[in-house]
Structure formats: structure tokens, C-alpha cells
mmCIF file of C-alpha atoms in Angstrom:
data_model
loop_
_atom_site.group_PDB
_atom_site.id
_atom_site.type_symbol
_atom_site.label_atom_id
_atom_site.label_comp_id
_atom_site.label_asym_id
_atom_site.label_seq_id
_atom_site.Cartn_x
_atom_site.Cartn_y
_atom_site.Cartn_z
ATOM 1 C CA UNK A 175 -48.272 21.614 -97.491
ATOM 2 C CA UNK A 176 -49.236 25.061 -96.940
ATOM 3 C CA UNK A 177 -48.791 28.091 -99.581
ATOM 4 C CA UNK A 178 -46.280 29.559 -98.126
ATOM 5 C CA UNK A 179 -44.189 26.552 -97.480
ATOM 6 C CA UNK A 180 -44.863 25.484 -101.377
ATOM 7 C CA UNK A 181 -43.538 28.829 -101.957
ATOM 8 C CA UNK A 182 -40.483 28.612 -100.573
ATOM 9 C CA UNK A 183 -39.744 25.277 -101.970
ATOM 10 C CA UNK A 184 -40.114 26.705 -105.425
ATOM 11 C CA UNK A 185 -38.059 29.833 -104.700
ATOM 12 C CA UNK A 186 -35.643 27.445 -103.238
ATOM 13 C CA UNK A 187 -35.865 25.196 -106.502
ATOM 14 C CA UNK A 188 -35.038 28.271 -108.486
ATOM 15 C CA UNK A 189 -32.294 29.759 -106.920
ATOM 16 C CA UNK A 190 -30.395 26.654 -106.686
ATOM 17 C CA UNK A 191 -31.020 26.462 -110.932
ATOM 18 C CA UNK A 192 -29.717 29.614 -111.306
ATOM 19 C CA UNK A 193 -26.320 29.292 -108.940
ATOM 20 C CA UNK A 194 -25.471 25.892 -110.875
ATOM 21 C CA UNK A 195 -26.386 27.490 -114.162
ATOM 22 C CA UNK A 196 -23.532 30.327 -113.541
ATOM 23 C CA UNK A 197 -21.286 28.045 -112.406
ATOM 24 C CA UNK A 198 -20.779 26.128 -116.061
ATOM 25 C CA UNK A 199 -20.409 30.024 -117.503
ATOM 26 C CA UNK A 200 -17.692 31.166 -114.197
ATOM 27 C CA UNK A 201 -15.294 27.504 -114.825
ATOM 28 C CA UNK A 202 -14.854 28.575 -118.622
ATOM 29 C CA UNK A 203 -14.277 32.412 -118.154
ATOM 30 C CA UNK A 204 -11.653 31.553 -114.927
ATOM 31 C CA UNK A 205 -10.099 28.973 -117.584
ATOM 32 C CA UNK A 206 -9.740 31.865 -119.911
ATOM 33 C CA UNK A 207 -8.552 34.127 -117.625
ATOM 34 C CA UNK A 208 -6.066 32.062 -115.911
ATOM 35 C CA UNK A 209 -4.493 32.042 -119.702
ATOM 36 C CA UNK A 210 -5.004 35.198 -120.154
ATOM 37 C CA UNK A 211 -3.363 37.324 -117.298
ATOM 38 C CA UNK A 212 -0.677 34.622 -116.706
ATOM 39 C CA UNK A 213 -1.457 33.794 -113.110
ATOM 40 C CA UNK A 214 -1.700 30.227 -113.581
ATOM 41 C CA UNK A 215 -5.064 27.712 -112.561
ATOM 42 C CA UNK A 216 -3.824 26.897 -108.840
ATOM 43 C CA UNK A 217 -3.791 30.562 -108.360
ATOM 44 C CA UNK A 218 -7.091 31.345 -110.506
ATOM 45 C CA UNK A 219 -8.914 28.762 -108.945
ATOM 46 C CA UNK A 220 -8.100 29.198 -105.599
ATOM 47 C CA UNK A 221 -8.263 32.790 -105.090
ATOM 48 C CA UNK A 222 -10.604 34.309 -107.651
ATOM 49 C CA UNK A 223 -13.185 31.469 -108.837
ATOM 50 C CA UNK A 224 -13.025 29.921 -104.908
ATOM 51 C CA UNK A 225 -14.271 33.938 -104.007
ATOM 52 C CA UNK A 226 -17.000 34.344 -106.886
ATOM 53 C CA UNK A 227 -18.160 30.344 -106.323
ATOM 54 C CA UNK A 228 -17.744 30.775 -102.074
ATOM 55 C CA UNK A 229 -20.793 34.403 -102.518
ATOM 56 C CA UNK A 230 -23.938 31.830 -102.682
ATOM 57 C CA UNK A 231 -22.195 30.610 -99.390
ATOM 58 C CA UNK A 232 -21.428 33.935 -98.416
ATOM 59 C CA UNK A 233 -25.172 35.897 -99.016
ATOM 60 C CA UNK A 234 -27.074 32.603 -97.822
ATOM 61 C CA UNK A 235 -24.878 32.783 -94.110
ATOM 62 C CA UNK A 236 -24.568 36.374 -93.630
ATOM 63 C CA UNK A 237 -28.729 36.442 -94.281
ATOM 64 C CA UNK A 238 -29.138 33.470 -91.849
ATOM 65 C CA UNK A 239 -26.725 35.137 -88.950
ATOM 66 C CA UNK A 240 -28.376 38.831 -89.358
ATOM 67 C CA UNK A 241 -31.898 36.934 -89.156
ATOM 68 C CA UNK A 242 -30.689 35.551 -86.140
ATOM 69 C CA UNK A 243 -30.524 31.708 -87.327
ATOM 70 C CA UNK A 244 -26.980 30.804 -85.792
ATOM 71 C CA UNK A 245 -27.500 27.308 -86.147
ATOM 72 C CA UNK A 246 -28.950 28.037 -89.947
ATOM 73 C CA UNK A 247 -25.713 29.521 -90.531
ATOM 74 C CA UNK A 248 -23.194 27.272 -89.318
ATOM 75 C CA UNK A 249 -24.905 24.278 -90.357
ATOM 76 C CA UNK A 250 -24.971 25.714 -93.968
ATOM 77 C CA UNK A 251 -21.170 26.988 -94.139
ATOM 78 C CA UNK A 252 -20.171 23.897 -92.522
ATOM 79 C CA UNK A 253 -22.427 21.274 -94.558
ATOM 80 C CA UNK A 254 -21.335 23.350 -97.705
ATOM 81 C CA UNK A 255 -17.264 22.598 -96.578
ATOM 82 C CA UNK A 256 -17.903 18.650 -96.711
ATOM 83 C CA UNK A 257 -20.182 18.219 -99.879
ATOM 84 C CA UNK A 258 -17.650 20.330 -101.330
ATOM 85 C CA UNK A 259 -14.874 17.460 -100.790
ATOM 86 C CA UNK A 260 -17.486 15.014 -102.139
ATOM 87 C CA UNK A 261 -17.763 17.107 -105.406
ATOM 88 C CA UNK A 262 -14.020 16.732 -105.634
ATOM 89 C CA UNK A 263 -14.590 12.776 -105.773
ATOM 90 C CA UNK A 264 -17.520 13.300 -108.336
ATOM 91 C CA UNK A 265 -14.833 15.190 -110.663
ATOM 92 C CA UNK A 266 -12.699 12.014 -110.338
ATOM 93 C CA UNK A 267 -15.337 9.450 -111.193
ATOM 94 C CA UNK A 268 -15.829 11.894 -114.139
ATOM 95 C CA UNK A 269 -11.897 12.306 -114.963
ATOM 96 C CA UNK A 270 -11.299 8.746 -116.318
ATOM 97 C CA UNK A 271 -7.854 8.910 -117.912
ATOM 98 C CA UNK A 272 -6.549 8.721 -114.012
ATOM 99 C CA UNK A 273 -7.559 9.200 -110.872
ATOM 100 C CA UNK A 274 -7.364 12.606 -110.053
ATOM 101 C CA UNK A 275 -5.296 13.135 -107.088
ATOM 102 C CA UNK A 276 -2.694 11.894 -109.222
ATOM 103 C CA UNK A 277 -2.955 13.954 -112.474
ATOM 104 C CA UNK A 278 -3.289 17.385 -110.567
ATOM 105 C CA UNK A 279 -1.045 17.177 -107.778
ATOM 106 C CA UNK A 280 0.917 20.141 -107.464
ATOM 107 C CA UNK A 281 2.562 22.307 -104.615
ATOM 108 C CA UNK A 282 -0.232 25.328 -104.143
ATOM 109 C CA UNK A 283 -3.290 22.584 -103.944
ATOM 110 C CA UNK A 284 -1.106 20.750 -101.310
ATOM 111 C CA UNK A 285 -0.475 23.852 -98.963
ATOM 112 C CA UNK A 286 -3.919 24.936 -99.533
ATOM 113 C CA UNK A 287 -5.536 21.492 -98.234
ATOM 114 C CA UNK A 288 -3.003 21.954 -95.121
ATOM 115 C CA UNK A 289 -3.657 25.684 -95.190
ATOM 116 C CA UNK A 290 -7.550 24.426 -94.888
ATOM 117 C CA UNK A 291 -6.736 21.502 -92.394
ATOM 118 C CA UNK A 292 -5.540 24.201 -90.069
ATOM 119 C CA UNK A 293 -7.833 27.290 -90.675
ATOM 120 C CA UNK A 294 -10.826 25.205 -90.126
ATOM 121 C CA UNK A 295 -9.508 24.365 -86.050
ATOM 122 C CA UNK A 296 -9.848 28.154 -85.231
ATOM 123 C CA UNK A 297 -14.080 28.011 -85.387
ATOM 124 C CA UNK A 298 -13.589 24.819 -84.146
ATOM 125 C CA UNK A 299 -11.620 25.612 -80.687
ATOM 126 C CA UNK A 300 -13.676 28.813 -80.346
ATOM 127 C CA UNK A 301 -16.857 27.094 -80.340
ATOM 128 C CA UNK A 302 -15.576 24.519 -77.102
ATOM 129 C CA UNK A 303 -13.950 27.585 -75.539
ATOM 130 C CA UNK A 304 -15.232 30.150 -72.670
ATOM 131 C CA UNK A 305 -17.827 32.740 -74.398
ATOM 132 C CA UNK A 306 -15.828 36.081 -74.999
ATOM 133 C CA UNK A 307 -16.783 38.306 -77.626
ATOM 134 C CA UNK A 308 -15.779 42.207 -77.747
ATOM 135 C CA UNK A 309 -18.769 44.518 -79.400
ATOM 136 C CA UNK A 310 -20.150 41.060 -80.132
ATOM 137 C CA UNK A 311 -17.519 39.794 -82.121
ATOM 138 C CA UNK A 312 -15.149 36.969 -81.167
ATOM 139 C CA UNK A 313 -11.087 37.275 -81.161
ATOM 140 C CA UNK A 314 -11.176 34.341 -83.852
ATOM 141 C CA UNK A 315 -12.434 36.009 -86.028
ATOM 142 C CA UNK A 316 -9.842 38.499 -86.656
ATOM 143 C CA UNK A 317 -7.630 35.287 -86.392
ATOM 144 C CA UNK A 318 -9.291 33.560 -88.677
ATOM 145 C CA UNK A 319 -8.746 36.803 -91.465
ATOM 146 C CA UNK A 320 -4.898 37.357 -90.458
ATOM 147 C CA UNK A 321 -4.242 33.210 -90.944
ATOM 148 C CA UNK A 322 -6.093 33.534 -94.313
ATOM 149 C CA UNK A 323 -4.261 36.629 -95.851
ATOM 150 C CA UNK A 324 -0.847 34.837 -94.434
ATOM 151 C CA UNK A 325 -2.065 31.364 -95.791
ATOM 152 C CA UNK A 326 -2.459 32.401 -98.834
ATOM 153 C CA UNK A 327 0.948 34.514 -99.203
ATOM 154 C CA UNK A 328 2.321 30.941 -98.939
ATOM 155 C CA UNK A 329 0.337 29.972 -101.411
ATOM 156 C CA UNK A 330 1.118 32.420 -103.506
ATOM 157 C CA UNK A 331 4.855 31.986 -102.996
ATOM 158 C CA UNK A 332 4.730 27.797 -103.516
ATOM 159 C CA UNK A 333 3.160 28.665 -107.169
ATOM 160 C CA UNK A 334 6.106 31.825 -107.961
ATOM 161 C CA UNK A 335 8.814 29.758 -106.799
ATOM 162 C CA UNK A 336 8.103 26.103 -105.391
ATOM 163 C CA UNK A 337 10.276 24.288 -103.075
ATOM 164 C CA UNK A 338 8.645 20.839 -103.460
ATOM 165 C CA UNK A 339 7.625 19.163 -107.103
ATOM 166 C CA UNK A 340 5.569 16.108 -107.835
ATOM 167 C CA UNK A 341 7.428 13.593 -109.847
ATOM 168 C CA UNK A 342 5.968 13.896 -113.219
ATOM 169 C CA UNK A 343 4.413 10.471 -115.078
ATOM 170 C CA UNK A 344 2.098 10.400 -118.569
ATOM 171 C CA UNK A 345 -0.827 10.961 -116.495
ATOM 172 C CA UNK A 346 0.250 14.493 -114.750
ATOM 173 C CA UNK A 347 -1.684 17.493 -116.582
ATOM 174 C CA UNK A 348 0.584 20.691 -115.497
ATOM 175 C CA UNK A 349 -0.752 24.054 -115.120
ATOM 176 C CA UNK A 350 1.310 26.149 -118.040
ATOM 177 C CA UNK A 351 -0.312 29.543 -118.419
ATOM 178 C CA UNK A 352 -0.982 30.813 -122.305
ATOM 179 C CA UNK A 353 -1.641 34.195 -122.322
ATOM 180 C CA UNK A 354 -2.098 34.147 -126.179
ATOM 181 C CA UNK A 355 -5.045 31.442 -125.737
ATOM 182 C CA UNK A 356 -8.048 32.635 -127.284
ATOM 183 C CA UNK A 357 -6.568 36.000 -127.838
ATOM 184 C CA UNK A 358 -9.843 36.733 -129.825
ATOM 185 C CA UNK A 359 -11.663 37.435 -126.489
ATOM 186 C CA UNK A 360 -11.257 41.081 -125.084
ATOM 187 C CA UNK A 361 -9.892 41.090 -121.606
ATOM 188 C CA UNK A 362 -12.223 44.130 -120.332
ATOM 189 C CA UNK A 363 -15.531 41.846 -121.410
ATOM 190 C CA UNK A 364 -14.445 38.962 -120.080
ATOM 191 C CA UNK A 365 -13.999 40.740 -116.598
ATOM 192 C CA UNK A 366 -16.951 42.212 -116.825
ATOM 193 C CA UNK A 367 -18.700 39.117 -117.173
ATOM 194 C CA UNK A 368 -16.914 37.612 -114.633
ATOM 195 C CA UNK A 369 -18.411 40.246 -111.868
ATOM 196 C CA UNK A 370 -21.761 40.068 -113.820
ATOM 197 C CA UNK A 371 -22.129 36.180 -112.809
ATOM 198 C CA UNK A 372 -20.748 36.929 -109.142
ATOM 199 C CA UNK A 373 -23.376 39.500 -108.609
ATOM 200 C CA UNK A 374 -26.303 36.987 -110.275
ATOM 201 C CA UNK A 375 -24.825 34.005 -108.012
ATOM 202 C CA UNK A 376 -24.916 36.429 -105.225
ATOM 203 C CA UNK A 377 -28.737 37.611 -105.148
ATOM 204 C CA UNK A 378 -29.264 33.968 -106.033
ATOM 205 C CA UNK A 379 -27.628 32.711 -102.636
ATOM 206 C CA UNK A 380 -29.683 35.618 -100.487
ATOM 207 C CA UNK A 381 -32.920 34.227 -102.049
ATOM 208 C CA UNK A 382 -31.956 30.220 -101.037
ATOM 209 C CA UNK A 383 -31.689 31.401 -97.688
ATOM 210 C CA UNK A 384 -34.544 33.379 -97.589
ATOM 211 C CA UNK A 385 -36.199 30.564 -98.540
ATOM 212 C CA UNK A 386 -34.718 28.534 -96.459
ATOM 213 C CA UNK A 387 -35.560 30.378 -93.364
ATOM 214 C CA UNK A 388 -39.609 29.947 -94.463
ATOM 215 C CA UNK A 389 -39.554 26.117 -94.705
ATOM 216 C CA UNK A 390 -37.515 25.919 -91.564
ATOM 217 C CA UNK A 391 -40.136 27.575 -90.146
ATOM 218 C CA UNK A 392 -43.278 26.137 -91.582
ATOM 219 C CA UNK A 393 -41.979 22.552 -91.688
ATOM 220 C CA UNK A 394 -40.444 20.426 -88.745
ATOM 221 C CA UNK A 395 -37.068 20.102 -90.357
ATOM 222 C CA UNK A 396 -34.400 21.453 -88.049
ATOM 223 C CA UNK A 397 -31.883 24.183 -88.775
ATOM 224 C CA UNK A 398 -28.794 21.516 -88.760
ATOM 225 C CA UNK A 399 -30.373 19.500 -91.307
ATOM 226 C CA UNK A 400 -31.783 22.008 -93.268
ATOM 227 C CA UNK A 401 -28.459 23.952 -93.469
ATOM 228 C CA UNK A 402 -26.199 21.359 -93.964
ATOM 229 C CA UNK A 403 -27.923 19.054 -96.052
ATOM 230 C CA UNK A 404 -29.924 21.524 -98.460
ATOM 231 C CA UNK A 405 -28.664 24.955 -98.263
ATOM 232 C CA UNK A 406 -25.718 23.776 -97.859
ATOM 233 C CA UNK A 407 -25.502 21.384 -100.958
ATOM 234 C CA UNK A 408 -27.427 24.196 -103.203
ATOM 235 C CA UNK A 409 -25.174 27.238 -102.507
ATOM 236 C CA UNK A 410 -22.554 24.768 -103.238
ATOM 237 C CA UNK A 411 -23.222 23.891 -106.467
ATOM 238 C CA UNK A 412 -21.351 26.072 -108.199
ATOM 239 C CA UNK A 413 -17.967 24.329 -107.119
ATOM 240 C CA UNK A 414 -19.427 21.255 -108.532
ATOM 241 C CA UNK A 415 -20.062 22.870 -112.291
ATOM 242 C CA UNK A 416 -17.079 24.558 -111.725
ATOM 243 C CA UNK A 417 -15.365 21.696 -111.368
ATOM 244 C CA UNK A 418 -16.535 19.428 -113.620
ATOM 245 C CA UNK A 419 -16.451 22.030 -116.375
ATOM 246 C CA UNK A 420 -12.951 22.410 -115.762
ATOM 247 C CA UNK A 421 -12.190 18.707 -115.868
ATOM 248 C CA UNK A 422 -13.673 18.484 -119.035
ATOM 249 C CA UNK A 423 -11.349 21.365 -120.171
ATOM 250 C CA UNK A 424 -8.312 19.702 -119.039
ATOM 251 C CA UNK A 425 -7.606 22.568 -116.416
ATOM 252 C CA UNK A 426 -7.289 19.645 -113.560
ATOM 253 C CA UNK A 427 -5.161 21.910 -111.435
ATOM 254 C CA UNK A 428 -7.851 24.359 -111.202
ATOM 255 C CA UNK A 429 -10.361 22.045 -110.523
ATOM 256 C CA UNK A 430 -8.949 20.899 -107.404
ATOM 257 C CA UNK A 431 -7.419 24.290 -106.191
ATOM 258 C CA UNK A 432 -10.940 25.465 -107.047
ATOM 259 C CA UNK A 433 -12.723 23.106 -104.312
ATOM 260 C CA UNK A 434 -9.854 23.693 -101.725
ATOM 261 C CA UNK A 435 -9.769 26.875 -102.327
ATOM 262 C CA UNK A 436 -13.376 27.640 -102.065
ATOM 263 C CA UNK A 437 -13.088 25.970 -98.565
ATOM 264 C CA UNK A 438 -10.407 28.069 -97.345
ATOM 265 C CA UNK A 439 -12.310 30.747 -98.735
ATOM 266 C CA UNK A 440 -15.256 29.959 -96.718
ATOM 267 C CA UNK A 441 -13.692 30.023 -93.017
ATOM 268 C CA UNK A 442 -13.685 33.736 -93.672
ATOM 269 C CA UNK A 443 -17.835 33.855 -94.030
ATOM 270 C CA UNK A 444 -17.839 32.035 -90.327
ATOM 271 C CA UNK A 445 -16.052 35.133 -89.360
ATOM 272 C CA UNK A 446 -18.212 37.760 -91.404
ATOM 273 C CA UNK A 447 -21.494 35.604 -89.854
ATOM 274 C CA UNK A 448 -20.067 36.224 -86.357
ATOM 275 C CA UNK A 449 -20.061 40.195 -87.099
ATOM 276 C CA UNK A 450 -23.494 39.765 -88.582
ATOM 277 C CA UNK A 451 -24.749 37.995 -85.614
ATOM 278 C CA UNK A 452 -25.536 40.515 -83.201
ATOM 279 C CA UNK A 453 -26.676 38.303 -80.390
ATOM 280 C CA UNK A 454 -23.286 37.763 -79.100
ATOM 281 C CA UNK A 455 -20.551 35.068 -80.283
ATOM 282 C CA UNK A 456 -22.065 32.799 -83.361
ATOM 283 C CA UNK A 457 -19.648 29.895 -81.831
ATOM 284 C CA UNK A 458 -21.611 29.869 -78.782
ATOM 285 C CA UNK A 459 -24.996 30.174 -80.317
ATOM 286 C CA UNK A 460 -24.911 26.577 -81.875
ATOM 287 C CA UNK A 461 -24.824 23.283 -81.380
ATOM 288 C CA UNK A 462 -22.810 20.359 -80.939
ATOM 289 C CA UNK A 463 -24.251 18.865 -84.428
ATOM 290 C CA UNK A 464 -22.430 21.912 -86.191
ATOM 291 C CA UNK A 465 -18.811 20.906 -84.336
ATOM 292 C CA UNK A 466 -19.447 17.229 -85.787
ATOM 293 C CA UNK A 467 -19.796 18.605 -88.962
ATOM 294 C CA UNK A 468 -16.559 21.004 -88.629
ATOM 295 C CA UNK A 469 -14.803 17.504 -87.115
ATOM 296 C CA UNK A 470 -15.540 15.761 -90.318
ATOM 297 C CA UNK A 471 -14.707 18.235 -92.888
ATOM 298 C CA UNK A 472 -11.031 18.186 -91.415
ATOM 299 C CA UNK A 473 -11.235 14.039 -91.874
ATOM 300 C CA UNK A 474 -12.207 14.533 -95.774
ATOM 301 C CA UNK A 475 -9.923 17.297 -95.909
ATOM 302 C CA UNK A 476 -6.562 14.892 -94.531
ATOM 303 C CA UNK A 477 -7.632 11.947 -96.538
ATOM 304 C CA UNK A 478 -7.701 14.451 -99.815
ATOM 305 C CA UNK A 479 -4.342 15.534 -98.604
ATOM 306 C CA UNK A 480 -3.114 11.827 -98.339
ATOM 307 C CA UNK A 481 -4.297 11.154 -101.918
ATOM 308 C CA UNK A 482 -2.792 13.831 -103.337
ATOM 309 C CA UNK A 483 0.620 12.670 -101.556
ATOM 310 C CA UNK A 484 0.056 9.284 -102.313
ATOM 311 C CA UNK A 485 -0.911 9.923 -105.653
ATOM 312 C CA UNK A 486 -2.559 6.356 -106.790
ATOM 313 C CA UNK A 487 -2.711 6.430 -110.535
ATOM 314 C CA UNK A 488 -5.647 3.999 -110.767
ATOM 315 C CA UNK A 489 -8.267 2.846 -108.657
ATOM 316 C CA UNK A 490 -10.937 0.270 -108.336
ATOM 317 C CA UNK A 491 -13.426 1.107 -111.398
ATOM 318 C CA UNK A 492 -10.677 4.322 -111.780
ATOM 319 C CA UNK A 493 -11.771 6.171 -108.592
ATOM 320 C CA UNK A 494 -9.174 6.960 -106.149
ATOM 321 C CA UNK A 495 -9.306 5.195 -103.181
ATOM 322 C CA UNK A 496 -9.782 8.217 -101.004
ATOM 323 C CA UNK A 497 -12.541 9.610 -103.409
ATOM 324 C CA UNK A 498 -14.344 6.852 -102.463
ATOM 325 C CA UNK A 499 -13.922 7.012 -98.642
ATOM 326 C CA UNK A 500 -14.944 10.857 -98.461
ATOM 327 C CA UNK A 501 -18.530 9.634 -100.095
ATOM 328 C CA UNK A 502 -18.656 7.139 -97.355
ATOM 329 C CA UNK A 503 -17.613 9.512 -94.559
ATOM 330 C CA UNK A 504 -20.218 12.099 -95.587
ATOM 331 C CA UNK A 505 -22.798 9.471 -96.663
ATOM 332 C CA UNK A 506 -22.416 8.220 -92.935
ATOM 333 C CA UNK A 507 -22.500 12.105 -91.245
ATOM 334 C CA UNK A 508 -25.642 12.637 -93.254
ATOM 335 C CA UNK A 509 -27.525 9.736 -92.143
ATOM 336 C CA UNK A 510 -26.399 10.335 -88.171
ATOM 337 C CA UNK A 511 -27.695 14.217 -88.816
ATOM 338 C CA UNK A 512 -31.325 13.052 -89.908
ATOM 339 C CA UNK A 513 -31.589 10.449 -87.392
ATOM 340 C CA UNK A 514 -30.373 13.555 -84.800
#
């Protein structure tokens, strides 16, 4: 192994220690602050901490597109959507009172994982379209913005004043806001370290990819494997402290609306990395290993949405049944990628 390529490995090794170290840190100030201003966990967690926990995703593709690594990009965005479903699963083997699809069903996390379902099919018919792109920038990508901001008012609106329940049992854990929790804590500082941990996660997703980029190029692992399963897993690892950090604080709504969120959150950096690609249209620029990927993360996505309709209380060994089948699904995608 050459210097350089050691190098990047250990930058690589760092940055990723860093992003999940802020994640633990950004789970129990969102928890606070979901209390604090009233605005509930669905909304906290998929909004706010899905934006702060999507910027290691965000920096790592935007330095991969301007670099001119389309594949790079894509494969990390869209290897970071899966794993992200699989650390939804993790959080219910860790959640043992039931499984989780159960206790934090709720209206916002069940328009957001259709909201997801449908955002995700934009990149997906523009990369199997004819090439167009206007000063370089594809017309789904504006698309892809407008869907998100309307998406969202939905979302929004289902939390305010919801149309559809889930039928409450001893295992549901609602989301009730306490704005008097922990009253102890001044608001101001616990903003301000809320944007100092987004701006540490940041730099720390920049210097992944940069990394990234150097072992791509010194070793003989392609771009598609090297995005989706290592970038890709690493800038995402602040949705899996997040998560389990909030599991273990009880806040199970924002747990899950954390992870869907995050995803939702994430179709908008495919449309920043199309701006930042200056070589034309980033959906033409890749390959059909990156479309497999976006294929799959709708299949996790649906059989998430079916467990949180279906709502099985217990599983085998207290894992929902779909939990276990998005493990397999990526499990399966992973293994076809290396073999690619």
C-alpha cells in the first residue's frame, strides 16, 4: 500500500469518527429542542436533524460532482439512501419493548416514506430519459426542489392537523411536545451548538470525500463500490447515532422521521450535485449500477411503509418482519455490487 493511499485511509478513518461522534451530541440537542420550541419530534426530526445529519452527505457529493466523479457522487447519495433504511432496522433490534414500526407509527413518518417513495422516481426517470440539460443543469432538478418544499407542506399540515390516526395500544410512544423540559438549558446555547456540530459534521464530510477520491484513485476499487458501500455508509453515520440515541431516549417518533426524513432530505443533494457537475447532466454521466441502487432504495422504502401500516407488535426474536427483509435486500445489493 502506498503512502498516499495509507493516507487517505486514515483521513478516511478519522472523518468517519468524527461525523458519528456528533451525531450522539445532534440526537440529544434535537430531543431538547423538539421540547423546547414546541414543534414536535416528527417535525424536528424530519426537517431540522434530517438537514444537519443529510451535510456529511451533502459536502462529500457536492466535492465528488465539482471534482468531476459523477459516478462517486451518485453511488455515495444513493448507497447512503439504503444503509440508511438498514439503520432504521438496527434501531429496532435495539428498541426491544416492541418492534418499532409499531410503537412510532404516526401520520407525518407515513407521508414522508410516501413523500420519499415518490421523490426518489424523479432522478430515477431522468437518468433513463433523453440527455437535456439547460446551462448544464437538468429540468429535474428544479422538480425535484418544488416536490420537496410541497412534500413537506403536507407534512407539515398531517402533524398541525392530521386526517388519519394510528389506533393507539400499550406499546405506542406518542410524540407530546414539553416545552418546559429541561427548562434549565438556555435556548440561544443550545442553537448555537446545534449549528456548531452541523458545521464540524460538514468539514468532516468534505474531508471523507476527499479521501475518498485518493483511494479511488490509487486502489482498483471502483467509484460504485467505493461510494455506495464506504462513503456512503460513513457520511451516513450520523442517522445511525442519531437514531439510536433517540431510541434510547424514548423519542421513537423522531427516530424514524429522522431516517425518512434524512432521505427525503437527500434527493435535494442529487439536484445540488447536478449544478455542481459542470460536465453536463449528472443523470447521464453514470451508470446503470447507480439506477439499481436508486431501484432498491424505493423497495426498502415500500416495505418500511408496509410495516408501519401493518404495524406487527412483535416479531421473531422482537424484530419486525420487514426490519429483517431490508437487511436482506441490501445484504443481497451489496454482494451483486462487489461481484460487478
Amino acid at each position: 500500500m502506498t503512502e498516499s493511499l495509507l493516507t487517505g485511509w486514515l483521513i478516511f478513518a478519522l472523518a468517519a469518527a468524527v461525523i458519528a461522534g456528533s451525531g450522539v451530541l445532534l440526537s440529544r440537542l434535537a430531543d431538547l429542542l423538539a421540547d423546547r420550541t414546541g414543534w414536535g419530534e416528527a417535525l424536528m426530526g424530519g426537517l431540522l436533524l434530517a438537514g444537519v445529519t443529510s451535510l456529511p452527505d451533502f459536502t462529500a457529493t457536492l466535492t465528488a460532482a465539482v471534482d468531476g466523479y459523477a459516478e462517486l457522487a451518485m453511488s455515495n447519495i444513493m448507497g447512503s439512501l439504503a444503509v440508511n433504511i438498514v439503520f432504521l432496522a438496527v434501531g429496532d433490534m435495539v428498541y426491544r419493548k416492541a418492534n418499532l414500526e409499531h410503537a412510532a407509527a404516526s401520520s407525518p413518518n407515513l407521508i414522508q416514506s410516501a413523500m420519499l417513495i415518490a421523490l426518489l422516481t424523479i432522478p430515477l426517470i431522468a437518468m433513463v430519459t433523453p440527455e437535456y440539460a439547460l446551462l448544464g443543469v437538468h429540468p429535474a432538478t428544479p422538480l425535484l426542489l418544488v416536490a420537496y418544499l410541497v412534500g413537506y407542506r403536507m407534512v407539515q399540515s398531517s402533524q398541525e392537523r392530521p386526517m388519519w390516526l394510528p389506533r393507539r395500544t400499550a406499546q405506542t410512544v406518542e410524540d407530546r411536545p414539553n416545552p418546559t423540559r429541561h427548562s434549565r438549558h438556555s435556548l440561544f446555547r443550545l442553537w448555537l451548538a446545534f449549528i456548531a456540530l452541523a458545521l464540524i459534521i460538514s468539514a468532516a464530510g468534505w474531508a471523507l470525500m476527499s479521501a475518498a477520491e485518493t483511494i479511488v484513485e490509487r486502489s482498483g476499487l471502483s467509484q460504485t463500490a467505493m461510494g455506495a458501500l464506504f462513503t456512503g455508509v460513513f457520511t451516513s453515520l450520523p442517522e445511525l447515532v442519531t437514531t439510536i440515541a433517540a431510541i434510547r431516549y424514548g423519542a421513537l417518533t423522531l427516530a424514524v422521521s429522522n431516517i425518512v426524513g434524512t432521505n427525503t432530505f437527500n434527493l435535494l443533494v442529487i439536484a445540488a450535485a447536478d449544478v455542481a457537475y459542470r460536465e453536463g447532466s449528472i443523470y447521464h454521466a453514470i451508470t446503470s449500477q447507480q439506477l439499481l441502487w436508486g431501484l432498491v432504495t424505493i423497495l426498502m422504502t415500500a416495505t418500511l411503509l408496509l410495516g408501519l401500516l401493518r404495524r406487527e407488535r412483535f416479531g421473531i426474536g422482537r424484530i419486525g418482519l420487514e426490519s429483517s427483509l431490508t437487511v436482506v435486500i441490501y445484504l443481497a445489493m451489496a454482494v451483486v455490487t462487489l461481484l460487478a
